[in-house]
mmCIF file of C-alpha atoms (C1' of nucleotides) in Angstrom:
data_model
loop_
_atom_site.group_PDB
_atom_site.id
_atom_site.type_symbol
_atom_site.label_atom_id
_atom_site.label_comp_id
_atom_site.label_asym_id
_atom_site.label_seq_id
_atom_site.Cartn_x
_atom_site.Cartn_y
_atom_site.Cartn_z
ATOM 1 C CA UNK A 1 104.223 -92.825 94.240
ATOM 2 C CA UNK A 2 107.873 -93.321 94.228
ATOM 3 C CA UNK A 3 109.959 -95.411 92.893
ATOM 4 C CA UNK A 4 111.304 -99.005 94.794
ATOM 5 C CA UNK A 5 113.743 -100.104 92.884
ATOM 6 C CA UNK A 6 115.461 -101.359 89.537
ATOM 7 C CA UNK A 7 115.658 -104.610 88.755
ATOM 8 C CA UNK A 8 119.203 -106.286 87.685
ATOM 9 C CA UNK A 9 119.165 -108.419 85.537
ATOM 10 C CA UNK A 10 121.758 -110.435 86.800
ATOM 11 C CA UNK A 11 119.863 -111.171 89.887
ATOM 12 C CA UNK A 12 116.647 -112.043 88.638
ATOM 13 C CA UNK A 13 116.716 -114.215 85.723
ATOM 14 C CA UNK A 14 113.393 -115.072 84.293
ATOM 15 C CA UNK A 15 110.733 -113.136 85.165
ATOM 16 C CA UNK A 16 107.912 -112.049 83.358
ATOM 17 C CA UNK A 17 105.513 -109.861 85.601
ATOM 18 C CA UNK A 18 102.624 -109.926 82.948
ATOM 19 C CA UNK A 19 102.852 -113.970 82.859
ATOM 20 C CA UNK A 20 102.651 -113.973 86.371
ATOM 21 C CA UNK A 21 100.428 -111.948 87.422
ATOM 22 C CA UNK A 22 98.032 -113.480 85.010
ATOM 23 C CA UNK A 23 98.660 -116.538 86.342
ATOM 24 C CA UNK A 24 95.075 -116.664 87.846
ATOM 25 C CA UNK A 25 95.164 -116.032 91.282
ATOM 26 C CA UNK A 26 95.948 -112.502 91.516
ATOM 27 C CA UNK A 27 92.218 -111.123 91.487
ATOM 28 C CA UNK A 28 92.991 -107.268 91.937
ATOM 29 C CA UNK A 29 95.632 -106.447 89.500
ATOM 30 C CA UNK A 30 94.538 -104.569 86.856
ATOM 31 C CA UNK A 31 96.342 -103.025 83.644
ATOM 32 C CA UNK A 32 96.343 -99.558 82.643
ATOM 33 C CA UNK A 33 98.309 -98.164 79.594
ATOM 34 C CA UNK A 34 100.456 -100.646 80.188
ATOM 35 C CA UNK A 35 100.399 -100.393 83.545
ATOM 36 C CA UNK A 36 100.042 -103.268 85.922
ATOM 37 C CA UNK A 37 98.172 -102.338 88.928
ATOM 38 C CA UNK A 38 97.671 -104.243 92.503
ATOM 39 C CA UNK A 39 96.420 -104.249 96.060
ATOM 40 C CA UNK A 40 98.781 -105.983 98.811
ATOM 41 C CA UNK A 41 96.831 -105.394 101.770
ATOM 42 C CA UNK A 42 97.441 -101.810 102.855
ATOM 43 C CA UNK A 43 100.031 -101.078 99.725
ATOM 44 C CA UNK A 44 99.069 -100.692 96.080
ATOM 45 C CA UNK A 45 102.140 -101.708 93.711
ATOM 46 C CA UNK A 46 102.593 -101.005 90.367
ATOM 47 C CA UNK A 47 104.795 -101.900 87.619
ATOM 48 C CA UNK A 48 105.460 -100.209 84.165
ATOM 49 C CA UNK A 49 107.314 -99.492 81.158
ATOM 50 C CA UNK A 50 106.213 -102.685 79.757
ATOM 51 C CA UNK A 51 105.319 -100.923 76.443
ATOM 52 C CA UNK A 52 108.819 -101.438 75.571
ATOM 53 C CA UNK A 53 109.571 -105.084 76.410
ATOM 54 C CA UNK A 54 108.420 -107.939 73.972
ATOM 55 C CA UNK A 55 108.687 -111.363 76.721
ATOM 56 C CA UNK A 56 107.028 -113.533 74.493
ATOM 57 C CA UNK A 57 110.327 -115.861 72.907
ATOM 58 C CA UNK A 58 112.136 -118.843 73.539
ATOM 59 C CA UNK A 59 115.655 -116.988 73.703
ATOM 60 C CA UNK A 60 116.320 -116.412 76.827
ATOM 61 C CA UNK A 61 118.663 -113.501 76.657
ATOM 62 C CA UNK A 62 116.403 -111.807 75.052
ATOM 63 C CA UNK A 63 114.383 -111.966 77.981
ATOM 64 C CA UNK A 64 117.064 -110.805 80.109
ATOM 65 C CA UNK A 65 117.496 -107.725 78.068
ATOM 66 C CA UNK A 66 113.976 -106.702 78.693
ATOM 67 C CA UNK A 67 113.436 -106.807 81.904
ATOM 68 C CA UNK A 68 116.029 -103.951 82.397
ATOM 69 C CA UNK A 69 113.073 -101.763 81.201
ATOM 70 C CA UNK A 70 110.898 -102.732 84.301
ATOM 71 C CA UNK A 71 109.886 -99.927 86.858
ATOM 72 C CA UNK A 72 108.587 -101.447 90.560
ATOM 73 C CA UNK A 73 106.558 -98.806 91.922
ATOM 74 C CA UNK A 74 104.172 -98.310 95.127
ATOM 75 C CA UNK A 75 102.444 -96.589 97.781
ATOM 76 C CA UNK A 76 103.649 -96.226 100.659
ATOM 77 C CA UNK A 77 107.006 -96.811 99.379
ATOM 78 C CA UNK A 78 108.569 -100.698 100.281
ATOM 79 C CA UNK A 79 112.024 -101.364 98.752
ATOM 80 C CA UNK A 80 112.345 -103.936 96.378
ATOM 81 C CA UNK A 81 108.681 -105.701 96.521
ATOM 82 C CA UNK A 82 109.195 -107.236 93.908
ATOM 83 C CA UNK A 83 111.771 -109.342 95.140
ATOM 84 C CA UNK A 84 109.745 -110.426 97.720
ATOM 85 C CA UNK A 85 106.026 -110.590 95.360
ATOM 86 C CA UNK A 86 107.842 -112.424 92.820
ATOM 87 C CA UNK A 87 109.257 -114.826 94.785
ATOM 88 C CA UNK A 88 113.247 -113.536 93.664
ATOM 89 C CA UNK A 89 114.079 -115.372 96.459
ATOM 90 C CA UNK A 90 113.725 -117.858 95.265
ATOM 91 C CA UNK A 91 116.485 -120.515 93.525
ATOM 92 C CA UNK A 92 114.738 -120.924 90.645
ATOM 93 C CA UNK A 93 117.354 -122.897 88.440
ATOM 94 C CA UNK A 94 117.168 -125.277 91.968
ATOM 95 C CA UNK A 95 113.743 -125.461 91.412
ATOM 96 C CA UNK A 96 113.376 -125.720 87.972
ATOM 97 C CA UNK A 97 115.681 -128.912 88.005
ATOM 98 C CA UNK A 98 114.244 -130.563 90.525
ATOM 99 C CA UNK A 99 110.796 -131.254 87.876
ATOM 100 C CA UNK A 100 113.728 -132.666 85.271
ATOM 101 C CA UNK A 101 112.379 -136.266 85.756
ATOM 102 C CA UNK A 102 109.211 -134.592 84.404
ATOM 103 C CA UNK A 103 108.342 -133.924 81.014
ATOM 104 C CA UNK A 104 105.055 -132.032 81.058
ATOM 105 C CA UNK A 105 106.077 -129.832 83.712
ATOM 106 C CA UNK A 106 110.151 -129.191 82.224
ATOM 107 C CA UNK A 107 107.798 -128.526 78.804
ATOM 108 C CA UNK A 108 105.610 -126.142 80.237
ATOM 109 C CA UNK A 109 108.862 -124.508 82.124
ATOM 110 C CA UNK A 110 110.341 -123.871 78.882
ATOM 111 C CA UNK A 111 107.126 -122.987 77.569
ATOM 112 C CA UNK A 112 106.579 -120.068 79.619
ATOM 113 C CA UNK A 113 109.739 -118.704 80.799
ATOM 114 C CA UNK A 114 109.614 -116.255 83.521
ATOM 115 C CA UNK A 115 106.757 -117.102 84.848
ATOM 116 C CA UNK A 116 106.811 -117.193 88.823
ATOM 117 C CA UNK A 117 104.378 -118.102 91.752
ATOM 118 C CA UNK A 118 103.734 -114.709 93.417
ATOM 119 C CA UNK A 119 103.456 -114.164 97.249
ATOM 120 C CA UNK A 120 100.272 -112.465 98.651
ATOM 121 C CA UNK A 121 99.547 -111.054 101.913
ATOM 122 C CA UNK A 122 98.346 -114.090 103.868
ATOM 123 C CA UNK A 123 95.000 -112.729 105.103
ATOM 124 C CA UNK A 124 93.951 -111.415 101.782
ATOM 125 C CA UNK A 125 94.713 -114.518 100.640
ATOM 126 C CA UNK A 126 92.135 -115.773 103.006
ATOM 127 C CA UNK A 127 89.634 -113.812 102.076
ATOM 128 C CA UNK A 128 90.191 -113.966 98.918
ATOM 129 C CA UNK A 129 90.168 -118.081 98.114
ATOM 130 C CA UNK A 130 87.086 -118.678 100.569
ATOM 131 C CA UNK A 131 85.106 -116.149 98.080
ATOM 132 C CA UNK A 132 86.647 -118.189 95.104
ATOM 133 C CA UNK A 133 84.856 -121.345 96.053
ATOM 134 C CA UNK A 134 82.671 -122.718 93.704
ATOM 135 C CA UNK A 135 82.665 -119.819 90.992
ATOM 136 C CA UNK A 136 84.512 -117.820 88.043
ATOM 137 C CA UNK A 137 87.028 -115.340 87.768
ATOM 138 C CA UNK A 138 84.931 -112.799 87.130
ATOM 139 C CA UNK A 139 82.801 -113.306 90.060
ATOM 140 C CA UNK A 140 85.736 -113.382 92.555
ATOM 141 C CA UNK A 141 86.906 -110.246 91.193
ATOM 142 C CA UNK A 142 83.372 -108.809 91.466
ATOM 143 C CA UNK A 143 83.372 -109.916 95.129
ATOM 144 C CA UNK A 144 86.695 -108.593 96.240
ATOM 145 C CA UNK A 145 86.528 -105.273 94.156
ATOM 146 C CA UNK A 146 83.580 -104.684 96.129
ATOM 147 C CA UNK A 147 84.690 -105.874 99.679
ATOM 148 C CA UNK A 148 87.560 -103.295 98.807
ATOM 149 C CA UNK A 149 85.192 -100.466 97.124
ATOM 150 C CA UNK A 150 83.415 -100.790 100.505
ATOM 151 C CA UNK A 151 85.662 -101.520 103.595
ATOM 152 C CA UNK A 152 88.893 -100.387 101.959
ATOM 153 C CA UNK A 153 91.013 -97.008 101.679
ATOM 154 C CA UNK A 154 90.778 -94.828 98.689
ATOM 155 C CA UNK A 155 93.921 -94.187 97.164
ATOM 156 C CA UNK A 156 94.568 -91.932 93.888
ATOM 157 C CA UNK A 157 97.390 -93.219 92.007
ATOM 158 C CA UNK A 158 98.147 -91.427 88.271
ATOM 159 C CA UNK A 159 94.584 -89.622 88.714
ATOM 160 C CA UNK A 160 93.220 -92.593 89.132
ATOM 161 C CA UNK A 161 91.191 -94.416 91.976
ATOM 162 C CA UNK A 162 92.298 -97.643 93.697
ATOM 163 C CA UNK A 163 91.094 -99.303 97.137
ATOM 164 C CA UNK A 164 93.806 -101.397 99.443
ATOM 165 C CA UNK A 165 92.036 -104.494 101.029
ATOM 166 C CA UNK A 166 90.101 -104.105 104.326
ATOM 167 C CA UNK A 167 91.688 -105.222 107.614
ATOM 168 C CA UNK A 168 90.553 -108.251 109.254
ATOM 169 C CA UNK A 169 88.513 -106.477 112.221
ATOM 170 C CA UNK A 170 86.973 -103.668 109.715
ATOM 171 C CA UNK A 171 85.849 -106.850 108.091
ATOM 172 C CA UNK A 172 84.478 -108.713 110.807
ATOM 173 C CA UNK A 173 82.452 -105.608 111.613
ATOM 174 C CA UNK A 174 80.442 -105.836 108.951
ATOM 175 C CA UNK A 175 76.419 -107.688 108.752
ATOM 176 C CA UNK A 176 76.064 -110.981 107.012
ATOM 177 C CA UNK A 177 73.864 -108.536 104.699
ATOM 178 C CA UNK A 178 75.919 -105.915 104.002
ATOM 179 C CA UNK A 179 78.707 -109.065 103.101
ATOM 180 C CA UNK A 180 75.855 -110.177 100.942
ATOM 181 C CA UNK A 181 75.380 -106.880 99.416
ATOM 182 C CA UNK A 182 78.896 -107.162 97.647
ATOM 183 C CA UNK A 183 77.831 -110.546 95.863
ATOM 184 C CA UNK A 184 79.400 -112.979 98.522
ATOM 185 C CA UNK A 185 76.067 -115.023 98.590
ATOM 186 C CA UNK A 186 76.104 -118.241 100.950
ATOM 187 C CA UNK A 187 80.198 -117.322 101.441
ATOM 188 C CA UNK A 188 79.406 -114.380 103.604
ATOM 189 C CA UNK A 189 79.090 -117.007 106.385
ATOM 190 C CA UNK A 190 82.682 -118.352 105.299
ATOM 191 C CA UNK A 191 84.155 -114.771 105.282
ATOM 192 C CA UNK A 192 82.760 -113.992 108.583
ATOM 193 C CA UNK A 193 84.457 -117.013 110.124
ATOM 194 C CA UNK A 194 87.784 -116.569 108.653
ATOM 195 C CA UNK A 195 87.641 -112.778 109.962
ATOM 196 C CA UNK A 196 86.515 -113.875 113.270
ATOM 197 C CA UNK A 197 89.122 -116.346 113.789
ATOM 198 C CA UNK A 198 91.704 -113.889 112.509
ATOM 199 C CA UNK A 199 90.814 -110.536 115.239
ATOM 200 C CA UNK A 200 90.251 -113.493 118.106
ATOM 201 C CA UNK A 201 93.482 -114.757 118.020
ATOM 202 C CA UNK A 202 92.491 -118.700 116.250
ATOM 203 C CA UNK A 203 94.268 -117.736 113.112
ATOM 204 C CA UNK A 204 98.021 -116.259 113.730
ATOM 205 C CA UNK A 205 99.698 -116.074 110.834
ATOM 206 C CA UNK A 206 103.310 -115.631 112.564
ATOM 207 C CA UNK A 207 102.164 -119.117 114.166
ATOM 208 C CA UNK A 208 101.017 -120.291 110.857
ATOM 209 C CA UNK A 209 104.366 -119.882 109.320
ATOM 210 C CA UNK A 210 106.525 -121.133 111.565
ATOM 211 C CA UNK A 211 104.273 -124.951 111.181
ATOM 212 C CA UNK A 212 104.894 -127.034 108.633
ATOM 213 C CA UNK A 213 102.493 -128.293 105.713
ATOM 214 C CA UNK A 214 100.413 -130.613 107.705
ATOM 215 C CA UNK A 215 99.836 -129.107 110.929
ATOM 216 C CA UNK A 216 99.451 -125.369 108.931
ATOM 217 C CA UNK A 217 96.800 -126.821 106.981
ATOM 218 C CA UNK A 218 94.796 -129.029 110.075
ATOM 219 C CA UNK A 219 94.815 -125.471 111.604
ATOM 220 C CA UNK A 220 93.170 -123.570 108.610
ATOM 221 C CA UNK A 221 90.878 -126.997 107.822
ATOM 222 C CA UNK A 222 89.292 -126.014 111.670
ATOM 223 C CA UNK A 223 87.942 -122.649 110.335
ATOM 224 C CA UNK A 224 84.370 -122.570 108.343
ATOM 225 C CA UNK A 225 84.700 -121.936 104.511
ATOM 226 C CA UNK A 226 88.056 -123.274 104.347
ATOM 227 C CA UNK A 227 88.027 -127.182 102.998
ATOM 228 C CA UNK A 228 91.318 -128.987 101.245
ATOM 229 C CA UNK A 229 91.416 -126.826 98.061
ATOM 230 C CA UNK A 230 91.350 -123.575 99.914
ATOM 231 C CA UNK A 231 93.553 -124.643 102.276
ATOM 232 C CA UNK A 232 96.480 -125.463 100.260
ATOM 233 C CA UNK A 233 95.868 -122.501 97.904
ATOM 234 C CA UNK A 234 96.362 -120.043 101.474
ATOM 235 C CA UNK A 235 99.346 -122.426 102.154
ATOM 236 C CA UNK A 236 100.833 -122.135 98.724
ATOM 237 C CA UNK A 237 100.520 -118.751 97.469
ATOM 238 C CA UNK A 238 100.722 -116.711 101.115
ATOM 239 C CA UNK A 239 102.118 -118.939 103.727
ATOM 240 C CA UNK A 240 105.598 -120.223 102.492
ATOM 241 C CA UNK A 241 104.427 -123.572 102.148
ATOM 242 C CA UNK A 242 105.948 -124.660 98.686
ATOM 243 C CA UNK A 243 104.859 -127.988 99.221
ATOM 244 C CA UNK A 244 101.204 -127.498 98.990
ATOM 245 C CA UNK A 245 99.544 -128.490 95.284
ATOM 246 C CA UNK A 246 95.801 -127.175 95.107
ATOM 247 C CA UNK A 247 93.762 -129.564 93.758
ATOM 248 C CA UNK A 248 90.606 -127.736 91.762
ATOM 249 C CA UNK A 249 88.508 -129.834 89.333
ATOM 250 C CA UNK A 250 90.898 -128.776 86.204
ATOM 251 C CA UNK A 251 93.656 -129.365 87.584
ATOM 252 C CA UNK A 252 92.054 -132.651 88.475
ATOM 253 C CA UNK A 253 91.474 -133.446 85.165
ATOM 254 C CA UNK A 254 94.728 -132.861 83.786
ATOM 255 C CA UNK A 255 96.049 -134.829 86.281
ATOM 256 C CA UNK A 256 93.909 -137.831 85.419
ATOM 257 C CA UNK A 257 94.815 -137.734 82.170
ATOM 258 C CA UNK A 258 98.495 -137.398 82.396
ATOM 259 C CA UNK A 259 99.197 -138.892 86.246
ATOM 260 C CA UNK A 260 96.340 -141.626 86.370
ATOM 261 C CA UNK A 261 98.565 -143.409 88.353
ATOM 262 C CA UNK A 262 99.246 -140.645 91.629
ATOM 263 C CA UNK A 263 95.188 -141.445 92.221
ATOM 264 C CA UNK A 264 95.626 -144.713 93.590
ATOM 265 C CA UNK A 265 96.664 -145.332 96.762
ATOM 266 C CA UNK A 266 100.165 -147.344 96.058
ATOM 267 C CA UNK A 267 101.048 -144.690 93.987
ATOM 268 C CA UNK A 268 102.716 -147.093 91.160
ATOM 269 C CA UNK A 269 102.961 -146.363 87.736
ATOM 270 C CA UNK A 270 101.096 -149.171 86.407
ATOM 271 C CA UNK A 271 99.557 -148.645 82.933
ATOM 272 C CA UNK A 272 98.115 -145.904 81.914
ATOM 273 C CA UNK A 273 94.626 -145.765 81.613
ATOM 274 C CA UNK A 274 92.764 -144.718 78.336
ATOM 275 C CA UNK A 275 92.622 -140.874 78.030
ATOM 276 C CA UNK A 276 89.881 -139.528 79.182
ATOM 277 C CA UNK A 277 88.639 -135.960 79.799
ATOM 278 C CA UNK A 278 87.154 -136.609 82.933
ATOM 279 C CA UNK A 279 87.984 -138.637 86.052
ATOM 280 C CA UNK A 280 85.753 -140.506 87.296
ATOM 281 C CA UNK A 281 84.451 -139.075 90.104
ATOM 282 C CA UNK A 282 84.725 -135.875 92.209
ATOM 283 C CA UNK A 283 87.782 -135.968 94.437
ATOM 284 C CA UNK A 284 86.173 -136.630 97.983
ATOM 285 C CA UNK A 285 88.058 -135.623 101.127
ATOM 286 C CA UNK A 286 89.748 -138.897 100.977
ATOM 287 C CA UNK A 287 90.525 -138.797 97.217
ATOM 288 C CA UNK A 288 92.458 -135.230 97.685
ATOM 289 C CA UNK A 289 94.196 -136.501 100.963
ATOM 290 C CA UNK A 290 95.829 -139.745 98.923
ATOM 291 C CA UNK A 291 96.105 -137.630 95.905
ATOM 292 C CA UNK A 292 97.907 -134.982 97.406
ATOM 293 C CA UNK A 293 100.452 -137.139 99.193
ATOM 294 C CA UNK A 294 101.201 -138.730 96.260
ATOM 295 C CA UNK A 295 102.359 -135.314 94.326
ATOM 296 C CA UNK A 296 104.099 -134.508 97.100
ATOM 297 C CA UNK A 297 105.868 -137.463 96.442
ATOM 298 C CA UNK A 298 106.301 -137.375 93.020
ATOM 299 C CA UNK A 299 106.949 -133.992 92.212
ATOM 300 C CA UNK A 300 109.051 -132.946 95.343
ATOM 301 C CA UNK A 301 109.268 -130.247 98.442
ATOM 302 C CA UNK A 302 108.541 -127.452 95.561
ATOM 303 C CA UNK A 303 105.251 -129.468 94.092
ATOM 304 C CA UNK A 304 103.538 -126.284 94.202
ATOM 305 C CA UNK A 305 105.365 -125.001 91.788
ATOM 306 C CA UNK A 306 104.689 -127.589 89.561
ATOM 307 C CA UNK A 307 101.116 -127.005 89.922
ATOM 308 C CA UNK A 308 101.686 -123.397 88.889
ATOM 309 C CA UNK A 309 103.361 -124.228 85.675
ATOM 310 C CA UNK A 310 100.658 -127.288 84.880
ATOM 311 C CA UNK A 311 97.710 -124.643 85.512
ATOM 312 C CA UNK A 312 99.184 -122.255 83.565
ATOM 313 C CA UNK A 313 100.058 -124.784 80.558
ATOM 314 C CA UNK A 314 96.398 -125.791 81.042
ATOM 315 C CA UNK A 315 94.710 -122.389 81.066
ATOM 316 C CA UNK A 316 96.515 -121.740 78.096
ATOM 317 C CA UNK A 317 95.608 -124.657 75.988
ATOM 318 C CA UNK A 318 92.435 -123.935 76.961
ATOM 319 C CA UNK A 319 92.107 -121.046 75.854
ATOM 320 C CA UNK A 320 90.539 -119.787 78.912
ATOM 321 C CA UNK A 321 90.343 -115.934 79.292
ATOM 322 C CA UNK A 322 90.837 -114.173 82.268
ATOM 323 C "C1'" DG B 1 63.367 -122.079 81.492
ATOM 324 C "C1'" DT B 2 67.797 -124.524 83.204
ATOM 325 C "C1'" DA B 3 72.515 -125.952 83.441
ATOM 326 C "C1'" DC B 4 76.612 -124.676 85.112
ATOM 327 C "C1'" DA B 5 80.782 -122.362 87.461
ATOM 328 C "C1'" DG B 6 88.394 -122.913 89.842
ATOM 329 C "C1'" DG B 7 83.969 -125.966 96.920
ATOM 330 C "C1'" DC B 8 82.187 -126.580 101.155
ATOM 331 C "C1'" DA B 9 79.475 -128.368 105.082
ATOM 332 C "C1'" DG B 10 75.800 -131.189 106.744
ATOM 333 C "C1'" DT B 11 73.444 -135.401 106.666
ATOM 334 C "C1'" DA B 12 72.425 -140.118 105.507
ATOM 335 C "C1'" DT B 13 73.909 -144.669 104.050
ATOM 336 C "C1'" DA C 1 84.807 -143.766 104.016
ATOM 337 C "C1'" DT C 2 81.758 -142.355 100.353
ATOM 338 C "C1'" DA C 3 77.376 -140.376 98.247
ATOM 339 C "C1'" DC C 4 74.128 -136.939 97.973
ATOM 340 C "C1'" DT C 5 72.345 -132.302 98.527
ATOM 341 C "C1'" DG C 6 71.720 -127.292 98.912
ATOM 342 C "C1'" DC C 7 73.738 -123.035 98.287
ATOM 343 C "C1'" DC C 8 74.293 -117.093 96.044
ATOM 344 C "C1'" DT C 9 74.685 -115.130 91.673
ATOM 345 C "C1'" DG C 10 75.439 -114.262 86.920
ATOM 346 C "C1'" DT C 11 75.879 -115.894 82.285
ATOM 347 C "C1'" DA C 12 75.038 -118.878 78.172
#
DNA sequence: GTACAGGCAGTAT
DNA sequence: ATACTGCCTGTA
């Protein structure tokens, strides 16, 4: 394991790795003596000397200060991932101010500084949101832990065992059993599918990259196992498309309670309705298509960011664990 | 026992 | 276009 690089500080304002990668999306990271531990495909990252660093405050300096501390480390050795994990890229202060019209998001900002949408490696990503569908955290860890326990490569880091995430065509040579066997259940069929159309050539990721939003995500919608929410989660969180706001049924809820008015199809903002926990009905095909649109409206060419902090805020007041 | 969980596809109206 | 249904699996 050797070392990538050092952050500085004046570079990367903001970040928190432990908000982020907590986040919810990032299934195989996992902490060890304060240690954070992850799989990126074929690389397995890790970040420490957070022992030191307090992140939870409102002063931002103090922040700042802290993340001096941070150690980026991983195997094989890439320079710098975490500029490119952590989005560093990024112009966060752009983005930030481009929610100011917004009050719940600009709260949660401020709420919960440093916290960033991370990139993952696109067909992970893949894999990983078609096994998410329609179940808990726990499970989709359970599910890709086991893919990787399985299919993956066993790598000791500090005396301790970790698996990078199978390639598409070891994958694909697996039995709809044996993908049952790790607890996919009915998504087996999905995973197959999305393998399949990644080793024949139907998914390209270079191709998928270079589309924009909509034509990115008709593409994706083509394969089976991959509907609207898992979609725009691939687009979002792997495929550069900033744009794309995944629509789950908390999110949904939160955004019936505090943007009633992006459901309807002229987008004004008419009265609100009366709070209520619950909208009133699933979001159908249709329902996500309009509702999407309209948050891309609203909220701008980095929406997805949006979503990030307004899932985050949500988990949080929730009390959810991960 | 049985309801439910961070969807999706297939079918019927 | 929308409504309804089944689906693996584990937990409460």
């Amino acid at each position: 394991l050797k070392h990538s690089s050092y952050p500085r500080t004046d570079k990367y304002p903001f970040l928190n790795p432990e908000i982020s990668i907590n986040s919810g999306q990032m299934f195989l990271w996992e902490k060890y003596n304060n240690s954070w531990y992850g799989a990126y495909g074929d690389y397995i990252l890790k970040l420490s000397n957070l022992a030191s660093t307090s992140y939870i405050t409102d002063n931002r300096l103090d922040i700042k200060k802290s993340e001096e501390n941070i150690e980026f480390l991983s195997f094989p050795e890439v320079k710098s991932w975490e500029r490119h994990i952590f989005r560093l890229d990024d112009d966060i202060e752009k983005i930030f101010s481009s929610f100011s019209h917004d009050a719940l998001v600009s709260e949660s900002i401020s709420k919960y500084p440093g916290l960033r949408l991370m990139r993952q490696e696109p067909y992970q990503c893949m894999i990983s949101f078609v096994c998410a569908s329609n179940t808990n955290i726990l499970m989709i860890r359970r599910m890709l832990k086991n893919l990787s326990r399985k299919y993956g490569s066993k790598v000791i880091v500090d005396g301790r065992e970790f698996f990078t995430f199978p390639c598409a065509d070891r994958l694909n040579k697996a039995t709809d059993p044996e993908l049952r066997m790790c607890g996919l259940g009915y998504r087996s069929k999905s995973v197959k599918a999305v393998t399949e159309a990644i080793v024949n050539g139907n998914i390209d990721v270079k191709h998928l990259l270079s589309m924009n939003y909509d034509d990115a995500k008709q593409e994706l919608l083509k394969v089976y196992g991959i509907g609207n929410k898992v979609a725009d989660c691939i687009l979002l969180f792997s495929l550069e498309k900033l744009n794309a706001f995944p629509i789950d049924v908390w999110i949904a809820r939160v955004l019936y309670r505090h943007y009633s008015w992006l459901f309807s199809k002229y987008e004004k903002k008419g009265r609100q309705r009366k709070r209520t926990e619950l909208p009133d009905a699933k979001i159908t095909f249709n329902k996500y298509r309009i509702l999407s649109k309209n948050l891309r409206n609203y909220f701008g060419e980095y929406c997805g960011y949006a979503q990030q902090y307004l899932f985050y805020n949500m988990r949080q007041t929730a009390g959810k664990k991960w």
